[in-house]
mmCIF file of C-alpha atoms in Angstrom:
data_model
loop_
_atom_site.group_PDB
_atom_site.id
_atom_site.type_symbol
_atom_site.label_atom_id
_atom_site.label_comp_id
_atom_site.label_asym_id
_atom_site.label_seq_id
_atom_site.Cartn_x
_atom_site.Cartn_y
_atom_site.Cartn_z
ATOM 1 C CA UNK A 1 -6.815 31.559 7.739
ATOM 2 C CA UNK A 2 -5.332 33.823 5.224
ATOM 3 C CA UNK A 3 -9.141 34.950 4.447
ATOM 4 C CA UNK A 4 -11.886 34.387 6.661
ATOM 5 C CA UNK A 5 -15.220 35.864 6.454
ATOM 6 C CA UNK A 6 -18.496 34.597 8.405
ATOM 7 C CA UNK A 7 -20.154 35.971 5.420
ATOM 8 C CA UNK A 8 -20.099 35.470 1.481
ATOM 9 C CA UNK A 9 -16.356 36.328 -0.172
ATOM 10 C CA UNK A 10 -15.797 37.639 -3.925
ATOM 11 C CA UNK A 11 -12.044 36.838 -4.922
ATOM 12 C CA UNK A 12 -11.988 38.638 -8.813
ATOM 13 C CA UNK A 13 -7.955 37.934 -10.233
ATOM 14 C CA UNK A 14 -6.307 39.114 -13.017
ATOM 15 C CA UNK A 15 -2.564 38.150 -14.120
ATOM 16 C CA UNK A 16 -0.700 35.833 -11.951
ATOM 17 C CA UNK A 17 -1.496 35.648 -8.688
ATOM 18 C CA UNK A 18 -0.148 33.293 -5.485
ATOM 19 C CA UNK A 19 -1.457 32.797 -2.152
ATOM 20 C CA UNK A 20 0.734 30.256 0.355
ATOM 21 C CA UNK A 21 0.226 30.132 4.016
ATOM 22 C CA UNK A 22 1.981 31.649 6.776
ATOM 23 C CA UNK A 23 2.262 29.474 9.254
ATOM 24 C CA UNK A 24 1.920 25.355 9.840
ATOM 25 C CA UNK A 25 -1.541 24.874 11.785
ATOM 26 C CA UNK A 26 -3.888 26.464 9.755
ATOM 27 C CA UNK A 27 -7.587 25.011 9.164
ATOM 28 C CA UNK A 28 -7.867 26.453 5.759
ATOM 29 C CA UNK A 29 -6.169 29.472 4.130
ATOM 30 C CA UNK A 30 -9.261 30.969 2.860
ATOM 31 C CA UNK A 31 -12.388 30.663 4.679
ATOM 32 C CA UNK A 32 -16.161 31.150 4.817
ATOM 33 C CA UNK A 33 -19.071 30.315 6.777
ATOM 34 C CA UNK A 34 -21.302 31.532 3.528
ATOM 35 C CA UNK A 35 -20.145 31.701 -0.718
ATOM 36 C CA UNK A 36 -16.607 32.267 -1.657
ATOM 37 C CA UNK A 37 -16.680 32.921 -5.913
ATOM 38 C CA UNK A 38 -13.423 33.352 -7.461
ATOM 39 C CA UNK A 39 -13.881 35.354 -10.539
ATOM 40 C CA UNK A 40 -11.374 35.123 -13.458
ATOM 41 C CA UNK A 41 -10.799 38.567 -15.495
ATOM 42 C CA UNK A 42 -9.857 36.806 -18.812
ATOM 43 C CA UNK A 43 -8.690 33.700 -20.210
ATOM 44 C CA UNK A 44 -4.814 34.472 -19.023
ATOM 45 C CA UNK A 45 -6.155 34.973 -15.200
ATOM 46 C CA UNK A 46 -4.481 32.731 -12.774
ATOM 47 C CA UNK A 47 -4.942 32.031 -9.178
ATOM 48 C CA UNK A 48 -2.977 29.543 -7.434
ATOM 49 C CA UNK A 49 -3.355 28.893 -3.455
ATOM 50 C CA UNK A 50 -0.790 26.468 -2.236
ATOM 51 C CA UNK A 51 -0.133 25.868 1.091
ATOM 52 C CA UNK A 52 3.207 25.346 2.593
ATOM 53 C CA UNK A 53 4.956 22.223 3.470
ATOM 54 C CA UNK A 54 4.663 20.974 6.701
ATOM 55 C CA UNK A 55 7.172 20.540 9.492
ATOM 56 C CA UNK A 56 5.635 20.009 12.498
ATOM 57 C CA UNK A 57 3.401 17.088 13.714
ATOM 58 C CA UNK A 58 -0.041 19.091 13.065
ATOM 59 C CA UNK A 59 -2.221 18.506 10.527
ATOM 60 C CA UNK A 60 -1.998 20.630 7.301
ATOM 61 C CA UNK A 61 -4.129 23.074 6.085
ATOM 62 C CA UNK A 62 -6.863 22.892 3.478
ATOM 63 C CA UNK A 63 -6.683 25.052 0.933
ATOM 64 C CA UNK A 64 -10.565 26.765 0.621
ATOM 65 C CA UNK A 65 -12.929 25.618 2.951
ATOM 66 C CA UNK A 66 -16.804 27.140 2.403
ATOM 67 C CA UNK A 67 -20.391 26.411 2.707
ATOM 68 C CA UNK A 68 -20.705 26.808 -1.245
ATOM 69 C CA UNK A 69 -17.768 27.543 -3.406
ATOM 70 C CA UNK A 70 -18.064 28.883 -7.348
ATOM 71 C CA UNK A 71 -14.898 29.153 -9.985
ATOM 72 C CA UNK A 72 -15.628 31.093 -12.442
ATOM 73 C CA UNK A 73 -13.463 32.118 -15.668
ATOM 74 C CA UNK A 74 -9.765 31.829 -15.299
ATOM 75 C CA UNK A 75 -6.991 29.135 -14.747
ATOM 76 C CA UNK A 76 -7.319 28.133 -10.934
ATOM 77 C CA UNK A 77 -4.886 25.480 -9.079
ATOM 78 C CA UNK A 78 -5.186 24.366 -5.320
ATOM 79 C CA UNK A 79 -3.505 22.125 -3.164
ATOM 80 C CA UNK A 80 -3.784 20.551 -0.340
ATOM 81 C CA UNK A 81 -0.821 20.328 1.761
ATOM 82 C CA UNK A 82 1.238 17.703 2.346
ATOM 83 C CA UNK A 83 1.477 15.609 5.433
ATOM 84 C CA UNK A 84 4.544 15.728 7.911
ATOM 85 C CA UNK A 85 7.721 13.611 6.657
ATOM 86 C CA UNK A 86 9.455 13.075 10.014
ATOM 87 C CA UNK A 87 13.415 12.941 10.203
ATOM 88 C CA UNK A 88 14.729 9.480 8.971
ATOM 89 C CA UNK A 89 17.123 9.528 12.118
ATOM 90 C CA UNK A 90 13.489 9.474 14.299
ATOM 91 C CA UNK A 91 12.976 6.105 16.011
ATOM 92 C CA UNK A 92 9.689 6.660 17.578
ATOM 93 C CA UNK A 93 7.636 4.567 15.745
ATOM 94 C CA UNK A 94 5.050 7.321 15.209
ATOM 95 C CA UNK A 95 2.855 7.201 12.147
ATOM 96 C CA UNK A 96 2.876 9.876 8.685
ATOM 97 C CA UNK A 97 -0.177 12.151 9.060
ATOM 98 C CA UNK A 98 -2.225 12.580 6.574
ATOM 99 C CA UNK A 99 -2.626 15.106 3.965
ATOM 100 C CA UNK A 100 -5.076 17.098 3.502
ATOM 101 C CA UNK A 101 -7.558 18.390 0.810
ATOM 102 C CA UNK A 102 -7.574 21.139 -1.543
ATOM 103 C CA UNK A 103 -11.312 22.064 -0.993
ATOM 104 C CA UNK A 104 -13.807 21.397 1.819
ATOM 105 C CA UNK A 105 -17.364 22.842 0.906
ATOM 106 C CA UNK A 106 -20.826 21.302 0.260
ATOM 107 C CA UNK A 107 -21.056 21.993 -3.250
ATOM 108 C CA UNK A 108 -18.491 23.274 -5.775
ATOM 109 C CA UNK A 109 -19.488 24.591 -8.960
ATOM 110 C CA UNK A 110 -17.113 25.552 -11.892
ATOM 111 C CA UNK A 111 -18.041 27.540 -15.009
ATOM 112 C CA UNK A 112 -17.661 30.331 -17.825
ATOM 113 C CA UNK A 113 -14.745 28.084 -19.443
ATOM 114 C CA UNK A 114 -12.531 28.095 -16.189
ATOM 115 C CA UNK A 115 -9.594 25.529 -16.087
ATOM 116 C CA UNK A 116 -9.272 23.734 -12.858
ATOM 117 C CA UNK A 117 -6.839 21.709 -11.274
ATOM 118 C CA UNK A 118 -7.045 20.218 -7.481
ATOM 119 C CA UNK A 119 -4.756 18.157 -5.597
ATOM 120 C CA UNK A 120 -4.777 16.477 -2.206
ATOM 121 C CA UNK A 121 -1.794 16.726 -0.105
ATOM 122 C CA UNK A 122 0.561 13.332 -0.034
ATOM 123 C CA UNK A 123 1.031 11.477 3.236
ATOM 124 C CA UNK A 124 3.546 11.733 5.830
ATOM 125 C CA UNK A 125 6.346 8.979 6.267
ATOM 126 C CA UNK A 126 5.974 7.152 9.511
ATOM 127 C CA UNK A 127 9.246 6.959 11.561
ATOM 128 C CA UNK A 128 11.198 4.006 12.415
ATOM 129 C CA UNK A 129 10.117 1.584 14.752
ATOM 130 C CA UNK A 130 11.981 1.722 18.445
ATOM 131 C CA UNK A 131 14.812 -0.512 19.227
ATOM 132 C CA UNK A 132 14.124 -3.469 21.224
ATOM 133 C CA UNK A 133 15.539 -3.646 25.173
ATOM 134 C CA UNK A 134 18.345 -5.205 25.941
ATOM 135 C CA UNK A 135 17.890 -9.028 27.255
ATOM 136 C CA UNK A 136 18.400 -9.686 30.732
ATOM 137 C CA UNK A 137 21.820 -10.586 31.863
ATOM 138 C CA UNK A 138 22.790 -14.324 32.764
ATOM 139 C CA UNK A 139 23.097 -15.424 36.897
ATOM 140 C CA UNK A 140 27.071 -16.091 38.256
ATOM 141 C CA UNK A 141 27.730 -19.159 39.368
ATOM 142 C CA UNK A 142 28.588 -18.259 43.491
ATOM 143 C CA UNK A 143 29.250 -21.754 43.852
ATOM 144 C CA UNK A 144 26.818 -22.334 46.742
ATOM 145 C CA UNK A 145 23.475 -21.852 46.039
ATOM 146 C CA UNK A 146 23.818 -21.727 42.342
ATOM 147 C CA UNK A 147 23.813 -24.775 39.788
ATOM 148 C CA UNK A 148 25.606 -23.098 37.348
ATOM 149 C CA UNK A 149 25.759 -19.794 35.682
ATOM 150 C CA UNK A 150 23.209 -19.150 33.307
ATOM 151 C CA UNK A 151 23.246 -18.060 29.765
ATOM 152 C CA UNK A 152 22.076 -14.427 28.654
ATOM 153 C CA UNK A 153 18.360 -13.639 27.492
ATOM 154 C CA UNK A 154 17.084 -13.349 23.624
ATOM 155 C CA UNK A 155 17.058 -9.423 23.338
ATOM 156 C CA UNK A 156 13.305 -8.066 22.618
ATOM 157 C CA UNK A 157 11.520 -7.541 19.951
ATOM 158 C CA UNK A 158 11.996 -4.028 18.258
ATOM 159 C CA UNK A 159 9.144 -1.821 17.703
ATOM 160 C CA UNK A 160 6.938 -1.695 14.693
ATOM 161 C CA UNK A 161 7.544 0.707 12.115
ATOM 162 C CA UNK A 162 5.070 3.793 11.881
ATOM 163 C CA UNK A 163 2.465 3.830 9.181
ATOM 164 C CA UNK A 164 2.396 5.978 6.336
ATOM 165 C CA UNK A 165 0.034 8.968 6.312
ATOM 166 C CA UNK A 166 -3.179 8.839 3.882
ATOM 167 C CA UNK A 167 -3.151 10.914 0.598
ATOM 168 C CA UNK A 168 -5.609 14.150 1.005
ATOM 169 C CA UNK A 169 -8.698 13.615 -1.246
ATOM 170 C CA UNK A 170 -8.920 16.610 -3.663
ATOM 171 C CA UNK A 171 -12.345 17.456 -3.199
ATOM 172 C CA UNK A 172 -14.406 17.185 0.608
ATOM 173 C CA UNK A 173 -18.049 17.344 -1.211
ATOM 174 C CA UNK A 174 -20.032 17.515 -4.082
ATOM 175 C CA UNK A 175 -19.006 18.701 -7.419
ATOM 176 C CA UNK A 176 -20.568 20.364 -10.100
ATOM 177 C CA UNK A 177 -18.635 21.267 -13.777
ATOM 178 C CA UNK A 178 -20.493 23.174 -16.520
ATOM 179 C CA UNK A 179 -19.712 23.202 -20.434
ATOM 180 C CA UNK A 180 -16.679 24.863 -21.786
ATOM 181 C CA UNK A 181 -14.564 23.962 -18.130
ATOM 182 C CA UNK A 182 -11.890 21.958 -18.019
ATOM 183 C CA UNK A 183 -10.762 19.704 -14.799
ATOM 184 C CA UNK A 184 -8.184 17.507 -12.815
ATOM 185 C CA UNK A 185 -8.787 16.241 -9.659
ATOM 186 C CA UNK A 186 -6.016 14.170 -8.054
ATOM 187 C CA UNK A 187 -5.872 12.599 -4.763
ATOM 188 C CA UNK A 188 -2.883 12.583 -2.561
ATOM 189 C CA UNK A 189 -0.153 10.102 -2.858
ATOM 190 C CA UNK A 190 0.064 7.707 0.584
ATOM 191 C CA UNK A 191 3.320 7.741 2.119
ATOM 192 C CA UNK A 192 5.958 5.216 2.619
ATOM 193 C CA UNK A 193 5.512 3.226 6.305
ATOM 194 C CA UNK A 194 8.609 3.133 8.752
ATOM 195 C CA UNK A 195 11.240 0.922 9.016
ATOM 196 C CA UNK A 196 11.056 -1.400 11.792
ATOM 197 C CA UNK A 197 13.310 -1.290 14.964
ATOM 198 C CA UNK A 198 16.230 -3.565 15.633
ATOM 199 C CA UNK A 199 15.929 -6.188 17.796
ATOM 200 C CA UNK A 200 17.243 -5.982 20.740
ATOM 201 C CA UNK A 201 20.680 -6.774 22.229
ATOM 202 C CA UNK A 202 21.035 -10.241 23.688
ATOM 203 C CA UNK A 203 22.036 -10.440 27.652
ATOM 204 C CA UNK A 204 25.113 -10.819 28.667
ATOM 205 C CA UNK A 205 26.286 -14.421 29.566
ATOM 206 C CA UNK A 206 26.451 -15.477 33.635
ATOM 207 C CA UNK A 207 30.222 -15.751 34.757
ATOM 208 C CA UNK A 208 31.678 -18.415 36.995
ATOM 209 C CA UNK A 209 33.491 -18.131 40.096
ATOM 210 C CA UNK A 210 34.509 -21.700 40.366
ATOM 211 C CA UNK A 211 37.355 -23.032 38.909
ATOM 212 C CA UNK A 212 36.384 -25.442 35.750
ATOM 213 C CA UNK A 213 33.149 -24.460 35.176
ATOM 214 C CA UNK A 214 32.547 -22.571 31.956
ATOM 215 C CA UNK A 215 30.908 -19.041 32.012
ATOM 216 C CA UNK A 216 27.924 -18.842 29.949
ATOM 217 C CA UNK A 217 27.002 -17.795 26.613
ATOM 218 C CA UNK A 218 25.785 -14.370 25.676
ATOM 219 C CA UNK A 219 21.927 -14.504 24.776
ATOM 220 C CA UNK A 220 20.366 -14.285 21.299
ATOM 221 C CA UNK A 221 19.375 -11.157 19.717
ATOM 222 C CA UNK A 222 16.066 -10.445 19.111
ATOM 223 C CA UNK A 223 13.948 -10.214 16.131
ATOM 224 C CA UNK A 224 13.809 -6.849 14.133
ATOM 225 C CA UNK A 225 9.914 -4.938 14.535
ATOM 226 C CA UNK A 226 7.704 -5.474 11.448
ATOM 227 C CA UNK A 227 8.002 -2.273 8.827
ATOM 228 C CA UNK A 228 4.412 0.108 9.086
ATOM 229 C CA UNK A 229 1.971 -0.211 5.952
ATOM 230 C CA UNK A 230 1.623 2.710 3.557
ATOM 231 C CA UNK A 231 -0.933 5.016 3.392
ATOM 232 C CA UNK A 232 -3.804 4.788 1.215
ATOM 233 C CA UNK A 233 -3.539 7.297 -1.654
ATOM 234 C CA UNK A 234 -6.627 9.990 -1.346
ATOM 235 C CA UNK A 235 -9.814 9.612 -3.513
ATOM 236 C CA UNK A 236 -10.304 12.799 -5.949
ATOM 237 C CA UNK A 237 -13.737 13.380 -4.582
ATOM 238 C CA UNK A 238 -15.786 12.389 -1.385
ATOM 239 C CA UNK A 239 -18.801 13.531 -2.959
ATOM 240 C CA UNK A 240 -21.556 13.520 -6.322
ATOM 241 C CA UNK A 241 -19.995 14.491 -9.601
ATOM 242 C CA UNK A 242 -21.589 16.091 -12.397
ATOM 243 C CA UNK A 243 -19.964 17.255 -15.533
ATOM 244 C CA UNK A 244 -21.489 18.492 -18.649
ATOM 245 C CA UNK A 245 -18.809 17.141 -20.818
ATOM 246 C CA UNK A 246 -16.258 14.644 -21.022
ATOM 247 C CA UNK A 247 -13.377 17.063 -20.207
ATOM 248 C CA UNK A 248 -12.990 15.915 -16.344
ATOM 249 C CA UNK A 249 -9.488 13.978 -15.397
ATOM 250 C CA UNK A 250 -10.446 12.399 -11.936
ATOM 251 C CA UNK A 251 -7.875 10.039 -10.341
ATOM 252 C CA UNK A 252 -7.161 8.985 -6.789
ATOM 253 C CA UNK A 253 -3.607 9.172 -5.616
ATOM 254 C CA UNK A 254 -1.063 6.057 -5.241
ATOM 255 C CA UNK A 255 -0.465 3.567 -2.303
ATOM 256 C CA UNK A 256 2.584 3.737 -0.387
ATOM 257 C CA UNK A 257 4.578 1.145 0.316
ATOM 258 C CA UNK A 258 5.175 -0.773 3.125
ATOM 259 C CA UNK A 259 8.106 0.097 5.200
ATOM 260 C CA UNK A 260 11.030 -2.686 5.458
ATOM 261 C CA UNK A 261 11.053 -5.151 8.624
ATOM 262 C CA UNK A 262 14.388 -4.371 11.290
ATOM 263 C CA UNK A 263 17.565 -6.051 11.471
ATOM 264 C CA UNK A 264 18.022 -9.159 14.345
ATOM 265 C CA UNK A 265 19.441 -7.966 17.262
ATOM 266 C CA UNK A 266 23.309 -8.357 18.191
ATOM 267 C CA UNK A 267 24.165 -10.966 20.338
ATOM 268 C CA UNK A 268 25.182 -11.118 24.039
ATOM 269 C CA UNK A 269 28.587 -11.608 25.150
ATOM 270 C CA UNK A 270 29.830 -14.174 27.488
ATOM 271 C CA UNK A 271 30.465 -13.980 31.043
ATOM 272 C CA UNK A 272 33.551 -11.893 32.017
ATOM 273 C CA UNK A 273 35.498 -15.457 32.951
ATOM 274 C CA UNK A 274 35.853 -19.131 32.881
ATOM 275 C CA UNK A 275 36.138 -20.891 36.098
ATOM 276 C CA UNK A 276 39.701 -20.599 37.765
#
């Protein structure tokens, strides 16, 4: 982290002010085994902590992670970052990770008129789905042993897509919102799944070695993989809410959608010759 303290943290801001992370693999960027309170100076007081995208295939960091957290005064924004969006041109088949949340603490408590928004990270698109094997190629015809060349196998199956990573839930933990305060919480958007494979190609047709008999046909190509499902969108809040007024926007974030199914495998050519 950014901030870590195995004790209790004060954070007081005044103007604008911006943390991000530094690096991919973070836990949290701030972060206490104890109270972290971030004070606003005024009304104009901002604090925003946002962590970077990520790029690699590790989880993303939370924004403030605590025992007990307190907002107090101030315009405050956090998110949670967003889950890793693999390369389109990646045929693994590996799933989206998730994103993560914006706060992780047992109880959260906002006050003294502070205006709060807190957003989940979205999901991570899964990757395509890997292309099927080749089928097996046909038998010659030796014209001895053999009754007659055989024709090419169906290519196989291509892989499934990968799933889509889960939205980030804004809030890990109970919540707590005194008069005067306003509030969003928004889950994370679930990410699109992975397209799946191609099928594979079909075998190549057996070829004959005796004159007038046919070589045989190519196989079939296989069936395209099945497209991964899309991530669930994040809940706003895993835990109790109470809020002195009706000023509290809570929503949980959208459902991705499924990734489309893979194209049929090409099919196998024939055997090199007809019978001479």
């Amino acid at each position: 982290p950014l901030i870590k303290s195995s004790t209790d943290i004060e954070i007081e801001y005044k103007g604008t002010n911006k943390i991000s992370s530094l690096s991919q693999d973070k836990i949290s960027l701030i972060e206490s085994l104890g109270l972290i309170t971030f004070k606003g100076a005024d009304n104009n007081s901002s604090f925003e902590i946002q962590p970077n995208a990520v790029t690699s295939s590790k989880e993303g960091s939370i924004g403030v992670e605590a025992n007990n957290i307190i907002i107090e005064g101030g315009n405050f924004v956090i998110l949670g970052s967003n889950g890793v969006n693999y390369s389109e041109s990646d045929k693994s088949g590996k799933s989206g990770r998730n994103g993560s949340s914006g706060i992780k603490a047992s109880e959260t408590l906002i006050k003294n008129k502070a205006n709060v928004t807190i957003i989940g990270g979205n999901g991570g698109r899964g990757t395509q789905g890997i292309q099927g094997k080749t089928g097996e190629d046909g038998i010659e015809k030796d014209g001895i042993t053999d009754s007659g060349p055989t024709q090419g196998g169906t290519g196989y199956t291509g892989g499934n897509g990968g799933n889509g990573g889960n939205g980030g839930t804004a809030i890990l933990g109970n919540i707590e919102v005194k008069s005067g305060c306003n509030l969003v919480l928004t889950g994370g958007n679930g990410a699109q799944g992975g397209k799946g494979g191609k099928g594979g190609t079909g075998g190549k047709g057996g070829w004959s070695n005796i004159w007038g008999v046919r070589s045989a046909k190519g196989g079939n190509g296989g069936t395209g993989g099945n497209g991964g499902t899309g991530g669930n969108g994040g809940d706003a809040i895993s835990g109790s809410f109470n809020c002195e007024d009706n000023i509290a926007i809570l929503a949980g974030g959208d459902l991705g959608i499924g990734g489309d199914p893979g194209e049929g495998g090409d099919g196998g050519s024939g055997g090199d010759q007809e019978g001479w």
